[in-house]
mmCIF file of C-alpha atoms in Angstrom:
data_model
loop_
_atom_site.group_PDB
_atom_site.id
_atom_site.type_symbol
_atom_site.label_atom_id
_atom_site.label_comp_id
_atom_site.label_asym_id
_atom_site.label_seq_id
_atom_site.Cartn_x
_atom_site.Cartn_y
_atom_site.Cartn_z
ATOM 1 C CA MET A 1 139.491 38.697 49.093
ATOM 2 C CA ALA A 2 141.791 35.882 50.075
ATOM 3 C CA ARG A 3 141.636 32.136 50.451
ATOM 4 C CA HIS A 4 143.317 30.156 53.164
ATOM 5 C CA ILE A 5 145.612 27.499 51.694
ATOM 6 C CA TYR A 6 146.246 24.354 53.722
ATOM 7 C CA PRO A 7 148.596 21.631 52.426
ATOM 8 C CA CYS A 8 146.952 18.464 53.744
ATOM 9 C CA PRO A 9 149.096 15.327 53.922
ATOM 10 C CA LEU A 10 147.601 12.043 52.779
ATOM 11 C CA ARG A 11 148.026 9.048 55.063
ATOM 12 C CA TRP A 12 148.143 5.411 53.988
ATOM 13 C CA SER A 13 145.250 4.735 56.367
ATOM 14 C CA ASP A 14 143.076 7.270 54.476
ATOM 15 C CA MET A 15 142.463 4.743 51.700
ATOM 16 C CA ASP A 16 139.530 2.374 51.610
ATOM 17 C CA ALA A 17 139.241 -1.135 50.174
ATOM 18 C CA PHE A 18 138.822 0.309 46.671
ATOM 19 C CA GLY A 19 142.244 2.014 46.757
ATOM 20 C CA HIS A 20 141.098 5.629 46.986
ATOM 21 C CA VAL A 21 140.660 8.096 49.840
ATOM 22 C CA ASN A 22 137.476 7.222 51.730
ATOM 23 C CA ASN A 23 134.606 9.697 51.643
ATOM 24 C CA VAL A 24 134.605 10.102 55.446
ATOM 25 C CA THR A 25 138.289 11.001 55.349
ATOM 26 C CA PHE A 26 137.460 14.099 53.302
ATOM 27 C CA LEU A 27 135.534 15.408 56.338
ATOM 28 C CA ARG A 28 138.751 15.081 58.337
ATOM 29 C CA TYR A 29 140.644 17.016 55.659
ATOM 30 C CA LEU A 30 138.020 19.780 55.862
ATOM 31 C CA GLU A 31 138.305 19.785 59.650
ATOM 32 C CA GLU A 32 142.094 20.074 59.538
ATOM 33 C CA ALA A 33 141.890 23.019 57.139
ATOM 34 C CA ARG A 34 139.092 24.688 59.142
ATOM 35 C CA VAL A 35 140.974 24.381 62.440
ATOM 36 C CA ASP A 36 144.138 25.705 60.820
ATOM 37 C CA PHE A 37 142.166 28.625 59.385
ATOM 38 C CA MET A 38 140.150 29.566 62.478
ATOM 39 C CA TRP A 39 142.604 28.940 65.298
ATOM 40 C CA ARG A 40 146.056 29.417 63.829
ATOM 41 C CA LEU A 41 145.172 32.368 61.621
ATOM 42 C CA ALA A 42 142.498 33.964 63.802
ATOM 43 C CA PRO A 43 143.397 37.298 65.385
ATOM 44 C CA GLY A 44 146.172 36.804 67.923
ATOM 45 C CA ASN A 45 147.909 38.842 70.586
ATOM 46 C CA GLY A 46 145.687 37.764 73.462
ATOM 47 C CA SER A 47 142.513 37.620 71.392
ATOM 48 C CA ASP A 48 139.832 35.161 72.407
ATOM 49 C CA ALA A 49 138.310 35.024 68.906
ATOM 50 C CA PHE A 50 136.888 31.574 68.189
ATOM 51 C CA THR A 51 138.340 30.163 71.423
ATOM 52 C CA GLY A 52 134.957 30.130 73.191
ATOM 53 C CA GLY A 53 133.837 27.318 70.941
ATOM 54 C CA VAL A 54 132.160 26.660 67.634
ATOM 55 C CA VAL A 55 129.982 23.797 66.436
ATOM 56 C CA VAL A 56 129.371 22.399 62.985
ATOM 57 C CA ALA A 57 125.696 22.673 62.062
ATOM 58 C CA ARG A 58 125.921 21.285 58.532
ATOM 59 C CA HIS A 59 128.277 19.787 55.955
ATOM 60 C CA GLU A 60 127.679 19.606 52.229
ATOM 61 C CA ILE A 61 130.145 17.723 50.020
ATOM 62 C CA ASP A 62 130.324 17.095 46.280
ATOM 63 C CA TYR A 63 132.790 14.326 45.420
ATOM 64 C CA LEU A 64 134.075 15.095 41.929
ATOM 65 C CA LYS A 65 136.976 12.721 41.344
ATOM 66 C CA PRO A 66 138.626 9.836 43.228
ATOM 67 C CA LEU A 67 141.820 10.694 45.091
ATOM 68 C CA VAL A 68 144.426 7.961 45.474
ATOM 69 C CA HIS A 69 147.242 7.873 47.998
ATOM 70 C CA ARG A 70 150.457 9.666 47.129
ATOM 71 C CA HIS A 71 153.333 11.242 49.019
ATOM 72 C CA SER A 72 152.608 14.853 48.079
ATOM 73 C CA PRO A 73 149.915 16.730 50.016
ATOM 74 C CA VAL A 74 146.623 17.822 48.538
ATOM 75 C CA THR A 75 145.644 21.503 48.739
ATOM 76 C CA VAL A 76 142.563 22.545 50.702
ATOM 77 C CA GLU A 77 141.434 26.085 49.893
ATOM 78 C CA THR A 78 139.037 27.621 52.423
ATOM 79 C CA TRP A 79 137.082 30.866 52.213
ATOM 80 C CA VAL A 80 133.999 32.478 53.720
ATOM 81 C CA THR A 81 130.801 32.882 51.689
ATOM 82 C CA GLU A 82 128.373 34.031 54.360
ATOM 83 C CA ILE A 83 128.595 35.853 57.690
ATOM 84 C CA ARG A 84 125.385 36.157 59.682
ATOM 85 C CA ALA A 85 124.754 37.272 63.257
ATOM 86 C CA ALA A 86 124.856 33.739 64.664
ATOM 87 C CA TYR A 87 126.531 31.583 61.985
ATOM 88 C CA LEU A 88 128.933 31.593 59.077
ATOM 89 C CA THR A 89 129.455 29.456 56.007
ATOM 90 C CA LEU A 90 132.836 28.239 54.825
ATOM 91 C CA ARG A 91 133.460 26.812 51.356
ATOM 92 C CA TYR A 92 136.315 24.543 50.384
ATOM 93 C CA GLU A 93 137.993 23.031 47.369
ATOM 94 C CA ILE A 94 140.279 20.029 47.732
ATOM 95 C CA LYS A 95 142.542 19.958 44.716
ATOM 96 C CA ASP A 96 145.975 19.944 43.193
ATOM 97 C CA GLU A 97 147.390 21.382 39.955
ATOM 98 C CA ASP A 98 145.802 18.616 37.874
ATOM 99 C CA ALA A 99 142.400 17.964 39.430
ATOM 100 C CA LEU A 100 139.564 19.190 41.615
ATOM 101 C CA TYR A 101 138.504 16.324 43.902
ATOM 102 C CA VAL A 102 135.939 17.878 46.241
ATOM 103 C CA ARG A 103 133.804 20.984 46.635
ATOM 104 C CA ALA A 104 132.298 21.408 50.085
ATOM 105 C CA ALA A 105 130.623 23.797 52.501
ATOM 106 C CA THR A 106 130.282 23.890 56.279
ATOM 107 C CA ARG A 107 127.899 25.959 58.391
ATOM 108 C CA ILE A 108 129.640 26.990 61.628
ATOM 109 C CA VAL A 109 127.802 28.278 64.697
ATOM 110 C CA PRO A 110 129.817 30.168 67.343
ATOM 111 C CA TYR A 111 129.084 28.509 70.663
ATOM 112 C CA ASP A 112 129.410 29.526 74.297
ATOM 113 C CA LEU A 113 130.711 26.349 75.925
ATOM 114 C CA GLY A 114 130.256 27.723 79.443
ATOM 115 C CA GLN A 115 126.564 28.447 78.908
ATOM 116 C CA SER A 116 125.922 25.546 76.488
ATOM 117 C CA ARG A 117 124.258 27.710 73.869
ATOM 118 C CA PRO A 118 124.927 29.412 70.550
ATOM 119 C CA ARG A 119 126.363 32.917 70.609
ATOM 120 C CA ARG A 120 126.746 35.791 68.172
ATOM 121 C CA VAL A 121 129.723 36.288 65.861
ATOM 122 C CA SER A 122 131.904 38.864 67.625
ATOM 123 C CA PRO A 123 132.972 42.084 65.842
ATOM 124 C CA GLU A 124 136.597 40.898 65.947
ATOM 125 C CA GLU A 125 135.668 37.556 64.379
ATOM 126 C CA GLU A 126 133.583 39.274 61.711
ATOM 127 C CA LYS A 127 136.480 41.567 60.823
ATOM 128 C CA PHE A 128 138.808 38.567 60.437
ATOM 129 C CA LEU A 129 136.265 36.566 58.409
ATOM 130 C CA THR A 130 135.521 39.502 56.086
ATOM 131 C CA GLU A 131 139.105 39.316 54.794
ATOM 132 C CA TYR A 132 138.220 35.877 53.337
ATOM 133 C CA LEU A 133 134.695 36.724 52.145
ATOM 134 C CA GLU A 134 133.784 35.848 48.548
ATOM 135 C CA PRO A 135 130.393 35.512 46.893
ATOM 136 C CA ASP A 136 129.060 31.956 47.068
ATOM 137 C CA PRO A 137 129.483 30.482 43.557
ATOM 138 C CA VAL A 138 126.740 27.903 44.177
ATOM 139 C CA LYS A 139 124.104 30.420 45.284
ATOM 140 C CA LYS A 140 125.210 32.811 42.555
ATOM 141 C CA SER A 141 124.655 30.179 39.827
ATOM 142 C CA ALA A 142 121.361 29.056 41.447
ATOM 143 C CA GLY A 143 120.148 32.659 41.385
ATOM 144 C CA LYS A 144 120.979 32.947 37.682
ATOM 145 C CA ALA A 145 119.151 29.678 36.945
ATOM 146 C CA ALA A 146 116.083 30.850 38.878
ATOM 147 C CA ALA A 147 116.083 34.182 37.052
ATOM 148 C CA LYS A 148 116.255 32.388 33.692
ATOM 149 C CA SER A 149 113.302 30.192 34.629
ATOM 150 C CA GLY A 150 111.238 33.271 35.552
ATOM 151 C CA ARG A 151 111.292 32.716 39.333
ATOM 152 C CA ALA A 152 112.840 35.100 41.814
ATOM 153 C CA ALA A 153 115.681 33.572 43.811
ATOM 154 C CA GLY A 154 114.647 32.889 47.392
ATOM 155 C CA SER A 155 110.921 33.120 46.651
ATOM 156 C CA ALA A 156 110.159 29.883 48.475
ATOM 157 C CA GLY A 157 110.118 29.687 52.225
ATOM 158 C CA GLY A 158 108.764 31.084 55.426
ATOM 159 C CA ALA A 159 107.384 34.351 56.673
ATOM 160 C CA GLY A 160 107.789 37.300 54.387
ATOM 161 C CA GLY A 161 109.432 35.129 51.741
ATOM 162 C CA ALA A 162 112.546 34.706 53.887
ATOM 163 C CA GLU A 163 113.830 31.160 53.767
ATOM 164 C CA ARG A 164 115.346 29.670 56.903
ATOM 165 C CA PRO A 165 118.274 27.472 55.858
ATOM 166 C CA GLU A 166 118.289 23.899 57.089
ATOM 167 C CA GLY A 167 120.420 23.591 60.195
ATOM 168 C CA ALA A 168 120.071 27.284 61.069
ATOM 169 C CA VAL A 169 120.028 28.080 64.756
ATOM 170 C CA ALA A 170 117.638 30.711 66.083
ATOM 171 C CA VAL A 171 119.325 32.992 68.591
#
């Protein structure tokens, strides 16, 4: 299990009127780290992994502490918590040695740009993503909380007790 580390520079224009990095700017930081992870580190040597297109289906962000402008970059750690046939989930932490500023998640759907429709995760992409796969700490703690309250995790939802996540794409 590994995490992708991206040193993200802070720009003076990232600050808002209150003197800290604007909440929307954190989405750009996540995008920079995600692009660096998927396109620069994806399998090379003529591979077309991830080059056919991907779309963001969902973002989830917890802002934990204000980040003010400075000259040193902030670290964005990225890892994979879920790989399904037609989507994957990335988790992130934006932090430095002294503080954790943001925890976030993004649902990514591989997309066939030529046919304008979602596609499956390829075997090559799955192999690459598996190197960065870690259990989801949020779902893990939610499962423990549900078990303590006497409910089975994932008992709510659709047919056969299977819950369809918001933003999921049927393929």
